[in-house]
mmCIF file of N, CA, C and O in Angstrom:
data_model
loop_
_atom_site.group_PDB
_atom_site.id
_atom_site.type_symbol
_atom_site.label_atom_id
_atom_site.label_comp_id
_atom_site.label_asym_id
_atom_site.label_seq_id
_atom_site.Cartn_x
_atom_site.Cartn_y
_atom_site.Cartn_z
ATOM 1 N N MET A 310 2.988 19.251 17.445
ATOM 2 C CA MET A 310 2.293 18.074 17.915
ATOM 3 C C MET A 310 2.151 17.082 16.753
ATOM 4 O O MET A 310 1.693 17.434 15.680
ATOM 5 N N SER A 311 2.556 15.852 16.968
ATOM 6 C CA SER A 311 2.393 14.847 15.915
ATOM 7 C C SER A 311 1.114 14.051 16.172
ATOM 8 O O SER A 311 0.694 13.869 17.313
ATOM 9 N N ILE A 312 0.531 13.616 15.097
ATOM 10 C CA ILE A 312 -0.694 12.836 15.182
ATOM 11 C C ILE A 312 -0.332 11.383 14.939
ATOM 12 O O ILE A 312 0.288 11.047 13.939
ATOM 13 N N SER A 313 -0.697 10.535 15.868
ATOM 14 C CA SER A 313 -0.455 9.108 15.701
ATOM 15 C C SER A 313 -1.722 8.474 15.144
ATOM 16 O O SER A 313 -2.791 8.609 15.715
ATOM 17 N N LEU A 314 -1.577 7.819 14.010
ATOM 18 C CA LEU A 314 -2.723 7.180 13.378
ATOM 19 C C LEU A 314 -2.528 5.680 13.359
ATOM 20 O O LEU A 314 -1.450 5.173 13.630
ATOM 21 N N TYR A 315 -3.556 4.987 13.037
ATOM 22 C CA TYR A 315 -3.484 3.547 12.879
ATOM 23 C C TYR A 315 -4.462 3.147 11.802
ATOM 24 O O TYR A 315 -5.332 3.904 11.411
ATOM 25 N N GLY A 316 -4.310 1.958 11.319
ATOM 26 C CA GLY A 316 -5.234 1.437 10.327
ATOM 27 C C GLY A 316 -5.668 0.047 10.735
ATOM 28 O O GLY A 316 -4.946 -0.655 11.442
ATOM 29 N N LYS A 317 -6.817 -0.334 10.310
ATOM 30 C CA LYS A 317 -7.351 -1.645 10.656
ATOM 31 C C LYS A 317 -7.074 -2.622 9.514
ATOM 32 O O LYS A 317 -7.342 -2.325 8.357
ATOM 33 N N ILE A 318 -6.540 -3.775 9.874
ATOM 34 C CA ILE A 318 -6.317 -4.841 8.904
ATOM 35 C C ILE A 318 -7.533 -5.762 8.970
ATOM 36 O O ILE A 318 -7.820 -6.344 10.013
ATOM 37 N N HIS A 319 -8.240 -5.860 7.873
ATOM 38 C CA HIS A 319 -9.424 -6.719 7.821
ATOM 39 C C HIS A 319 -9.010 -8.118 7.391
ATOM 40 O O HIS A 319 -8.080 -8.299 6.605
ATOM 41 N N GLU A 320 -9.721 -9.117 7.873
ATOM 42 C CA GLU A 320 -9.394 -10.500 7.518
ATOM 43 C C GLU A 320 -9.499 -10.737 6.016
ATOM 44 O O GLU A 320 -8.814 -11.597 5.464
ATOM 45 N N SER A 321 -10.307 -9.948 5.329
ATOM 46 C CA SER A 321 -10.457 -10.113 3.876
ATOM 47 C C SER A 321 -9.154 -9.831 3.132
ATOM 48 O O SER A 321 -8.998 -10.247 1.983
ATOM 49 N N LEU A 322 -8.195 -9.153 3.791
ATOM 50 C CA LEU A 322 -6.890 -8.933 3.173
ATOM 51 C C LEU A 322 -6.259 -10.266 2.780
ATOM 52 O O LEU A 322 -5.608 -10.376 1.754
ATOM 53 N N PHE A 323 -6.491 -11.281 3.582
ATOM 54 C CA PHE A 323 -5.833 -12.571 3.381
ATOM 55 C C PHE A 323 -6.668 -13.556 2.571
ATOM 56 O O PHE A 323 -6.220 -14.665 2.311
ATOM 57 N N THR A 324 -7.869 -13.144 2.181
ATOM 58 C CA THR A 324 -8.726 -14.035 1.391
ATOM 59 C C THR A 324 -9.184 -13.401 0.083
ATOM 60 O O THR A 324 -9.889 -14.034 -0.692
ATOM 61 N N GLY A 325 -8.783 -12.161 -0.147
ATOM 62 C CA GLY A 325 -9.229 -11.434 -1.331
ATOM 63 C C GLY A 325 -8.316 -11.632 -2.524
ATOM 64 O O GLY A 325 -7.560 -12.607 -2.624
ATOM 65 N N SER A 326 -8.347 -10.683 -3.419
ATOM 66 C CA SER A 326 -7.650 -10.815 -4.696
ATOM 67 C C SER A 326 -6.132 -10.699 -4.578
ATOM 68 O O SER A 326 -5.423 -10.943 -5.547
ATOM 69 N N MET A 327 -5.611 -10.359 -3.411
ATOM 70 C CA MET A 327 -4.159 -10.306 -3.234
ATOM 71 C C MET A 327 -3.569 -11.691 -2.954
ATOM 72 O O MET A 327 -2.342 -11.853 -2.958
ATOM 73 N N VAL A 328 -4.401 -12.679 -2.727
ATOM 74 C CA VAL A 328 -3.926 -14.038 -2.456
ATOM 75 C C VAL A 328 -2.977 -14.474 -3.568
ATOM 76 O O VAL A 328 -3.239 -14.256 -4.742
ATOM 77 N N GLY A 329 -1.870 -15.058 -3.168
ATOM 78 C CA GLY A 329 -0.886 -15.539 -4.132
ATOM 79 C C GLY A 329 0.268 -14.582 -4.361
ATOM 80 O O GLY A 329 1.250 -14.949 -5.000
ATOM 81 N N ASN A 330 0.148 -13.360 -3.853
ATOM 82 C CA ASN A 330 1.250 -12.411 -3.975
ATOM 83 C C ASN A 330 2.338 -12.749 -2.954
ATOM 84 O O ASN A 330 2.061 -13.367 -1.931
ATOM 85 N N PRO A 331 3.576 -12.325 -3.215
ATOM 86 C CA PRO A 331 4.658 -12.569 -2.262
ATOM 87 C C PRO A 331 4.396 -11.889 -0.917
ATOM 88 O O PRO A 331 3.695 -10.870 -0.854
ATOM 89 N N PRO A 332 4.977 -12.418 0.157
ATOM 90 C CA PRO A 332 4.780 -11.829 1.491
ATOM 91 C C PRO A 332 5.135 -10.351 1.565
ATOM 92 O O PRO A 332 4.500 -9.605 2.316
ATOM 93 N N LEU A 333 6.135 -9.910 0.784
ATOM 94 C CA LEU A 333 6.521 -8.499 0.831
ATOM 95 C C LEU A 333 5.381 -7.587 0.404
ATOM 96 O O LEU A 333 5.225 -6.487 0.939
ATOM 97 N N VAL A 334 4.556 -8.030 -0.527
ATOM 98 C CA VAL A 334 3.408 -7.212 -0.961
ATOM 99 C C VAL A 334 2.444 -7.027 0.213
ATOM 100 O O VAL A 334 1.967 -5.922 0.465
ATOM 101 N N PHE A 335 2.188 -8.092 0.970
ATOM 102 C CA PHE A 335 1.314 -7.987 2.137
ATOM 103 C C PHE A 335 1.943 -7.120 3.224
ATOM 104 O O PHE A 335 1.254 -6.326 3.864
ATOM 105 N N ALA A 336 3.255 -7.262 3.419
ATOM 106 C CA ALA A 336 3.945 -6.445 4.421
ATOM 107 C C ALA A 336 3.891 -4.971 4.039
ATOM 108 O O ALA A 336 3.612 -4.107 4.884
ATOM 109 N N LEU A 337 4.136 -4.681 2.763
ATOM 110 C CA LEU A 337 4.102 -3.293 2.321
ATOM 111 C C LEU A 337 2.690 -2.725 2.407
ATOM 112 O O LEU A 337 2.505 -1.579 2.824
ATOM 113 N N TRP A 338 1.686 -3.517 2.060
ATOM 114 C CA TRP A 338 0.306 -3.042 2.159
ATOM 115 C C TRP A 338 -0.053 -2.751 3.611
ATOM 116 O O TRP A 338 -0.724 -1.771 3.920
ATOM 117 N N SER A 339 0.424 -3.571 4.530
ATOM 118 C CA SER A 339 0.197 -3.321 5.958
ATOM 119 C C SER A 339 0.860 -2.013 6.383
ATOM 120 O O SER A 339 0.292 -1.240 7.161
ATOM 121 N N TYR A 340 2.053 -1.753 5.876
ATOM 122 C CA TYR A 340 2.752 -0.493 6.134
ATOM 123 C C TYR A 340 1.911 0.673 5.612
ATOM 124 O O TYR A 340 1.740 1.687 6.296
ATOM 125 N N VAL A 341 1.402 0.528 4.394
ATOM 126 C CA VAL A 341 0.562 1.572 3.794
ATOM 127 C C VAL A 341 -0.649 1.846 4.685
ATOM 128 O O VAL A 341 -0.979 3.004 4.964
ATOM 129 N N ILE A 342 -1.297 0.799 5.145
ATOM 130 C CA ILE A 342 -2.480 0.971 6.010
ATOM 131 C C ILE A 342 -2.108 1.729 7.280
ATOM 132 O O ILE A 342 -2.836 2.630 7.711
ATOM 133 N N ALA A 343 -0.970 1.405 7.871
ATOM 134 C CA ALA A 343 -0.558 2.052 9.117
ATOM 135 C C ALA A 343 -0.103 3.497 8.925
ATOM 136 O O ALA A 343 -0.296 4.328 9.811
ATOM 137 N N TYR A 344 0.494 3.812 7.778
ATOM 138 C CA TYR A 344 1.128 5.116 7.589
ATOM 139 C C TYR A 344 0.361 6.091 6.716
ATOM 140 O O TYR A 344 0.792 7.231 6.558
ATOM 141 N N THR A 345 -0.753 5.707 6.157
ATOM 142 C CA THR A 345 -1.525 6.636 5.325
ATOM 143 C C THR A 345 -2.122 7.739 6.193
ATOM 144 O O THR A 345 -2.713 7.477 7.235
ATOM 145 N N LYS A 346 -1.926 8.949 5.745
ATOM 146 C CA LYS A 346 -2.422 10.131 6.464
ATOM 147 C C LYS A 346 -3.516 10.804 5.646
ATOM 148 O O LYS A 346 -3.524 10.728 4.422
ATOM 149 N N PRO A 347 -4.445 11.490 6.333
ATOM 150 C CA PRO A 347 -5.450 12.251 5.598
ATOM 151 C C PRO A 347 -4.763 13.262 4.694
ATOM 152 O O PRO A 347 -3.738 13.810 5.086
ATOM 153 N N PRO A 348 -5.215 13.437 3.517
ATOM 154 C CA PRO A 348 -6.466 12.971 2.925
ATOM 155 C C PRO A 348 -6.357 11.634 2.191
ATOM 156 O O PRO A 348 -7.099 11.385 1.244
ATOM 157 N N GLY A 349 -5.455 10.771 2.600
ATOM 158 C CA GLY A 349 -5.299 9.473 1.947
ATOM 159 C C GLY A 349 -4.012 9.373 1.161
ATOM 160 O O GLY A 349 -3.980 8.849 0.059
ATOM 161 N N GLU A 350 -2.928 9.898 1.745
ATOM 162 C CA GLU A 350 -1.629 9.881 1.080
ATOM 163 C C GLU A 350 -0.597 9.179 1.958
ATOM 164 O O GLU A 350 -0.658 9.246 3.184
ATOM 165 N N VAL A 351 0.346 8.531 1.284
ATOM 166 C CA VAL A 351 1.419 7.856 2.001
ATOM 167 C C VAL A 351 2.722 8.043 1.239
ATOM 168 O O VAL A 351 2.726 8.060 0.010
ATOM 169 N N GLU A 352 3.806 8.229 1.970
ATOM 170 C CA GLU A 352 5.133 8.326 1.375
ATOM 171 C C GLU A 352 5.777 6.953 1.392
ATOM 172 O O GLU A 352 5.827 6.306 2.438
ATOM 173 N N LEU A 353 6.256 6.510 0.240
ATOM 174 C CA LEU A 353 6.913 5.207 0.126
ATOM 175 C C LEU A 353 8.287 5.411 -0.504
ATOM 176 O O LEU A 353 8.435 5.381 -1.728
ATOM 177 N N ASN A 354 9.277 5.619 0.323
ATOM 178 C CA ASN A 354 10.647 5.819 -0.138
ATOM 179 C C ASN A 354 11.336 4.456 -0.171
ATOM 180 O O ASN A 354 11.588 3.858 0.885
ATOM 181 N N PRO A 355 11.632 3.930 -1.369
ATOM 182 C CA PRO A 355 12.211 2.589 -1.467
ATOM 183 C C PRO A 355 13.497 2.394 -0.659
ATOM 184 O O PRO A 355 13.722 1.323 -0.113
ATOM 185 N N ARG A 356 14.326 3.413 -0.554
ATOM 186 C CA ARG A 356 15.570 3.278 0.213
ATOM 187 C C ARG A 356 15.270 3.037 1.689
ATOM 188 O O ARG A 356 15.852 2.154 2.320
ATOM 189 N N ILE A 357 14.337 3.795 2.236
ATOM 190 C CA ILE A 357 13.966 3.630 3.642
ATOM 191 C C ILE A 357 13.255 2.298 3.845
ATOM 192 O O ILE A 357 13.558 1.547 4.782
ATOM 193 N N LEU A 358 12.315 1.984 2.962
ATOM 194 C CA LEU A 358 11.541 0.750 3.103
ATOM 195 C C LEU A 358 12.409 -0.495 2.952
ATOM 196 O O LEU A 358 12.191 -1.499 3.634
ATOM 197 N N ALA A 359 13.405 -0.452 2.079
ATOM 198 C CA ALA A 359 14.314 -1.591 1.921
ATOM 199 C C ALA A 359 15.039 -1.871 3.230
ATOM 200 O O ALA A 359 15.207 -3.039 3.622
ATOM 201 N N THR A 360 15.426 -0.822 3.932
ATOM 202 C CA THR A 360 16.089 -0.989 5.223
ATOM 203 C C THR A 360 15.117 -1.536 6.260
ATOM 204 O O THR A 360 15.448 -2.448 7.013
ATOM 205 N N ILE A 361 13.917 -0.997 6.296
ATOM 206 C CA ILE A 361 12.909 -1.459 7.263
ATOM 207 C C ILE A 361 12.601 -2.937 7.077
ATOM 208 O O ILE A 361 12.554 -3.703 8.047
ATOM 209 N N PHE A 362 12.399 -3.362 5.829
ATOM 210 C CA PHE A 362 11.976 -4.730 5.553
ATOM 211 C C PHE A 362 13.143 -5.694 5.313
ATOM 212 O O PHE A 362 12.924 -6.896 5.181
ATOM 213 N N GLY A 363 14.367 -5.181 5.240
ATOM 214 C CA GLY A 363 15.528 -6.033 5.040
ATOM 215 C C GLY A 363 15.580 -6.677 3.667
ATOM 216 O O GLY A 363 15.970 -7.836 3.523
ATOM 217 N N VAL A 364 15.181 -5.907 2.664
ATOM 218 C CA VAL A 364 15.187 -6.376 1.277
ATOM 219 C C VAL A 364 15.877 -5.320 0.412
ATOM 220 O O VAL A 364 16.325 -4.301 0.913
ATOM 221 N N THR A 365 15.941 -5.560 -0.881
ATOM 222 C CA THR A 365 16.558 -4.577 -1.781
ATOM 223 C C THR A 365 15.545 -3.521 -2.214
ATOM 224 O O THR A 365 14.321 -3.744 -2.122
ATOM 225 N N GLU A 366 16.056 -2.413 -2.703
ATOM 226 C CA GLU A 366 15.181 -1.369 -3.250
ATOM 227 C C GLU A 366 14.394 -1.913 -4.430
ATOM 228 O O GLU A 366 13.221 -1.563 -4.616
ATOM 229 N N ALA A 367 15.012 -2.779 -5.218
ATOM 230 C CA ALA A 367 14.311 -3.384 -6.360
ATOM 231 C C ALA A 367 13.130 -4.231 -5.883
ATOM 232 O O ALA A 367 12.077 -4.248 -6.527
ATOM 233 N N ASP A 368 13.296 -4.913 -4.758
ATOM 234 C CA ASP A 368 12.184 -5.692 -4.190
ATOM 235 C C ASP A 368 11.024 -4.768 -3.814
ATOM 236 O O ASP A 368 9.860 -5.074 -4.085
ATOM 237 N N ILE A 369 11.352 -3.641 -3.196
ATOM 238 C CA ILE A 369 10.318 -2.666 -2.813
ATOM 239 C C ILE A 369 9.653 -2.097 -4.057
ATOM 240 O O ILE A 369 8.421 -1.998 -4.121
ATOM 241 N N ASP A 370 10.453 -1.739 -5.056
ATOM 242 C CA ASP A 370 9.883 -1.223 -6.302
ATOM 243 C C ASP A 370 8.901 -2.227 -6.901
ATOM 244 O O ASP A 370 7.830 -1.840 -7.386
ATOM 245 N N GLY A 371 9.248 -3.505 -6.860
ATOM 246 C CA GLY A 371 8.359 -4.548 -7.390
ATOM 247 C C GLY A 371 7.065 -4.654 -6.612
ATOM 248 O O GLY A 371 5.989 -4.798 -7.204
ATOM 249 N N ALA A 372 7.145 -4.561 -5.284
ATOM 250 C CA ALA A 372 5.941 -4.622 -4.452
ATOM 251 C C ALA A 372 5.050 -3.405 -4.691
ATOM 252 O O ALA A 372 3.826 -3.523 -4.775
ATOM 253 N N ILE A 373 5.667 -2.230 -4.823
ATOM 254 C CA ILE A 373 4.908 -1.011 -5.122
ATOM 255 C C ILE A 373 4.226 -1.155 -6.476
ATOM 256 O O ILE A 373 3.063 -0.780 -6.633
ATOM 257 N N GLU A 374 4.936 -1.712 -7.435
ATOM 258 C CA GLU A 374 4.361 -1.910 -8.770
ATOM 259 C C GLU A 374 3.116 -2.797 -8.708
ATOM 260 O O GLU A 374 2.112 -2.520 -9.375
ATOM 261 N N VAL A 375 3.164 -3.848 -7.903
ATOM 262 C CA VAL A 375 1.987 -4.717 -7.743
ATOM 263 C C VAL A 375 0.811 -3.910 -7.197
ATOM 264 O O VAL A 375 -0.317 -4.010 -7.695
ATOM 265 N N LEU A 376 1.067 -3.093 -6.186
ATOM 266 C CA LEU A 376 -0.010 -2.325 -5.555
ATOM 267 C C LEU A 376 -0.525 -1.197 -6.446
ATOM 268 O O LEU A 376 -1.653 -0.730 -6.268
ATOM 269 N N CYS A 377 0.283 -0.768 -7.426
ATOM 270 C CA CYS A 377 -0.136 0.268 -8.375
ATOM 271 C C CYS A 377 -0.792 -0.310 -9.626
ATOM 272 O O CYS A 377 -1.301 0.435 -10.462
ATOM 273 N N SER A 378 -0.778 -1.619 -9.756
ATOM 274 C CA SER A 378 -1.301 -2.261 -10.960
ATOM 275 C C SER A 378 -2.804 -2.486 -10.873
ATOM 276 O O SER A 378 -3.341 -2.684 -9.783
ATOM 277 N N PRO A 379 -3.480 -2.485 -12.023
ATOM 278 C CA PRO A 379 -4.905 -2.810 -12.026
ATOM 279 C C PRO A 379 -5.139 -4.219 -11.472
ATOM 280 O O PRO A 379 -4.317 -5.115 -11.671
ATOM 281 N N ASP A 380 -6.231 -4.373 -10.753
ATOM 282 C CA ASP A 380 -6.611 -5.680 -10.212
ATOM 283 C C ASP A 380 -8.073 -5.918 -10.585
ATOM 284 O O ASP A 380 -8.978 -5.462 -9.891
ATOM 285 N N PRO A 381 -8.310 -6.614 -11.695
ATOM 286 C CA PRO A 381 -9.683 -6.815 -12.153
ATOM 287 C C PRO A 381 -10.539 -7.625 -11.173
ATOM 288 O O PRO A 381 -11.761 -7.561 -11.233
ATOM 289 N N LYS A 382 -9.918 -8.336 -10.249
ATOM 290 C CA LYS A 382 -10.676 -9.141 -9.275
ATOM 291 C C LYS A 382 -10.856 -8.427 -7.939
ATOM 292 O O LYS A 382 -11.437 -8.982 -7.014
ATOM 293 N N SER A 383 -10.376 -7.192 -7.842
ATOM 294 C CA SER A 383 -10.504 -6.433 -6.605
ATOM 295 C C SER A 383 -11.974 -6.205 -6.270
ATOM 296 O O SER A 383 -12.802 -6.013 -7.160
ATOM 297 N N ARG A 384 -12.274 -6.216 -4.987
ATOM 298 C CA ARG A 384 -13.642 -5.923 -4.537
ATOM 299 C C ARG A 384 -13.981 -4.452 -4.754
ATOM 300 O O ARG A 384 -15.137 -4.074 -4.807
ATOM 301 N N THR A 385 -12.952 -3.610 -4.846
ATOM 302 C CA THR A 385 -13.137 -2.187 -5.081
ATOM 303 C C THR A 385 -12.796 -1.894 -6.536
ATOM 304 O O THR A 385 -11.640 -2.000 -6.935
ATOM 305 N N LYS A 386 -13.775 -1.553 -7.316
ATOM 306 C CA LYS A 386 -13.595 -1.379 -8.764
ATOM 307 C C LYS A 386 -13.081 0.005 -9.155
ATOM 308 O O LYS A 386 -12.665 0.208 -10.289
ATOM 309 N N ASP A 387 -13.098 0.967 -8.223
ATOM 310 C CA ASP A 387 -12.580 2.304 -8.523
ATOM 311 C C ASP A 387 -11.117 2.205 -8.957
ATOM 312 O O ASP A 387 -10.356 1.385 -8.436
ATOM 313 N N HIS A 388 -10.726 3.016 -9.911
ATOM 314 C CA HIS A 388 -9.338 3.085 -10.384
ATOM 315 C C HIS A 388 -8.831 1.721 -10.839
ATOM 316 O O HIS A 388 -7.672 1.367 -10.613
ATOM 317 N N GLU A 389 -9.700 0.933 -11.439
ATOM 318 C CA GLU A 389 -9.361 -0.392 -11.961
ATOM 319 C C GLU A 389 -8.862 -1.342 -10.872
ATOM 320 O O GLU A 389 -8.122 -2.276 -11.138
ATOM 321 N N GLY A 390 -9.243 -1.086 -9.639
ATOM 322 C CA GLY A 390 -8.819 -1.938 -8.532
ATOM 323 C C GLY A 390 -7.422 -1.641 -8.025
ATOM 324 O O GLY A 390 -6.906 -2.352 -7.159
ATOM 325 N N LYS A 391 -6.797 -0.583 -8.522
ATOM 326 C CA LYS A 391 -5.446 -0.219 -8.060
ATOM 327 C C LYS A 391 -5.503 0.179 -6.595
ATOM 328 O O LYS A 391 -6.408 0.897 -6.175
ATOM 329 N N ARG A 392 -4.530 -0.277 -5.832
ATOM 330 C CA ARG A 392 -4.475 0.045 -4.404
ATOM 331 C C ARG A 392 -3.706 1.333 -4.133
ATOM 332 O O ARG A 392 -3.908 1.977 -3.104
ATOM 333 N N LEU A 393 -2.805 1.679 -5.042
ATOM 334 C CA LEU A 393 -2.016 2.900 -4.919
ATOM 335 C C LEU A 393 -2.009 3.647 -6.242
ATOM 336 O O LEU A 393 -1.988 3.024 -7.305
ATOM 337 N N LEU A 394 -2.001 4.981 -6.155
ATOM 338 C CA LEU A 394 -1.887 5.840 -7.336
ATOM 339 C C LEU A 394 -0.711 6.783 -7.100
ATOM 340 O O LEU A 394 -0.715 7.556 -6.135
ATOM 341 N N LYS A 395 0.298 6.707 -7.956
ATOM 342 C CA LYS A 395 1.487 7.546 -7.784
ATOM 343 C C LYS A 395 1.142 8.996 -8.080
ATOM 344 O O LYS A 395 0.600 9.306 -9.130
ATOM 345 N N THR A 396 1.472 9.887 -7.140
ATOM 346 C CA THR A 396 1.178 11.310 -7.314
ATOM 347 C C THR A 396 2.426 12.180 -7.229
ATOM 348 O O THR A 396 2.359 13.376 -7.488
ATOM 349 N N GLY A 397 3.545 11.602 -6.841
ATOM 350 C CA GLY A 397 4.804 12.341 -6.716
ATOM 351 C C GLY A 397 5.963 11.376 -6.763
ATOM 352 O O GLY A 397 5.782 10.181 -7.027
ATOM 353 N N GLU A 398 7.158 11.885 -6.503
ATOM 354 C CA GLU A 398 8.351 11.041 -6.557
ATOM 355 C C GLU A 398 8.242 9.829 -5.628
ATOM 356 O O GLU A 398 8.527 8.715 -6.018
ATOM 357 N N VAL A 399 7.829 10.054 -4.391
ATOM 358 C CA VAL A 399 7.638 8.950 -3.432
ATOM 359 C C VAL A 399 6.284 9.063 -2.727
ATOM 360 O O VAL A 399 6.063 8.463 -1.685
ATOM 361 N N LEU A 400 5.381 9.825 -3.316
ATOM 362 C CA LEU A 400 4.068 10.051 -2.719
ATOM 363 C C LEU A 400 2.996 9.294 -3.503
ATOM 364 O O LEU A 400 3.001 9.303 -4.742
ATOM 365 N N TYR A 401 2.104 8.653 -2.768
ATOM 366 C CA TYR A 401 1.053 7.845 -3.383
ATOM 367 C C TYR A 401 -0.276 8.170 -2.731
ATOM 368 O O TYR A 401 -0.347 8.405 -1.525
ATOM 369 N N ALA A 402 -1.326 8.163 -3.534
ATOM 370 C CA ALA A 402 -2.689 8.279 -3.026
ATOM 371 C C ALA A 402 -3.215 6.858 -2.804
ATOM 372 O O ALA A 402 -2.903 5.940 -3.550
ATOM 373 N N VAL A 403 -3.986 6.714 -1.736
ATOM 374 C CA VAL A 403 -4.610 5.431 -1.411
ATOM 375 C C VAL A 403 -6.115 5.610 -1.643
ATOM 376 O O VAL A 403 -6.811 6.181 -0.793
ATOM 377 N N PRO A 404 -6.618 5.179 -2.814
ATOM 378 C CA PRO A 404 -8.012 5.462 -3.151
ATOM 379 C C PRO A 404 -9.021 4.881 -2.171
ATOM 380 O O PRO A 404 -10.122 5.391 -2.057
ATOM 381 N N THR A 405 -8.660 3.842 -1.441
ATOM 382 C CA THR A 405 -9.606 3.211 -0.513
ATOM 383 C C THR A 405 -9.463 3.760 0.906
ATOM 384 O O THR A 405 -10.065 3.220 1.837
ATOM 385 N N HIS A 406 -8.712 4.827 1.076
ATOM 386 C CA HIS A 406 -8.441 5.364 2.420
ATOM 387 C C HIS A 406 -9.715 5.616 3.233
ATOM 388 O O HIS A 406 -9.776 5.262 4.413
ATOM 389 N N THR A 407 -10.712 6.196 2.629
ATOM 390 C CA THR A 407 -11.924 6.517 3.389
ATOM 391 C C THR A 407 -12.756 5.273 3.726
ATOM 392 O O THR A 407 -13.586 5.312 4.612
ATOM 393 N N LYS A 408 -12.521 4.190 3.001
ATOM 394 C CA LYS A 408 -13.258 2.958 3.267
ATOM 395 C C LYS A 408 -12.643 2.250 4.439
ATOM 396 O O LYS A 408 -13.146 1.449 5.096
#
């Protein structure tokens, strides 16, 4: 049996500290919100994501890098405001998953 999950996109996504990032960063973050599974992990395979979004793997790597980078203006100060924490080859923890 598969579990279908969903995530809620809050309007603050478009007015917070991510403002000014390329559209791919917002698209990838939306993907992360939709695909994160308990206990707060998501698989981000650049080859698959490049096909889904119609961009290059390097573009996906760049978007992932943005989401893994410290954000001093983030409303969530845990983990320096990082939205993703790399835990495996293509596995990432989403520190704000429970929020």
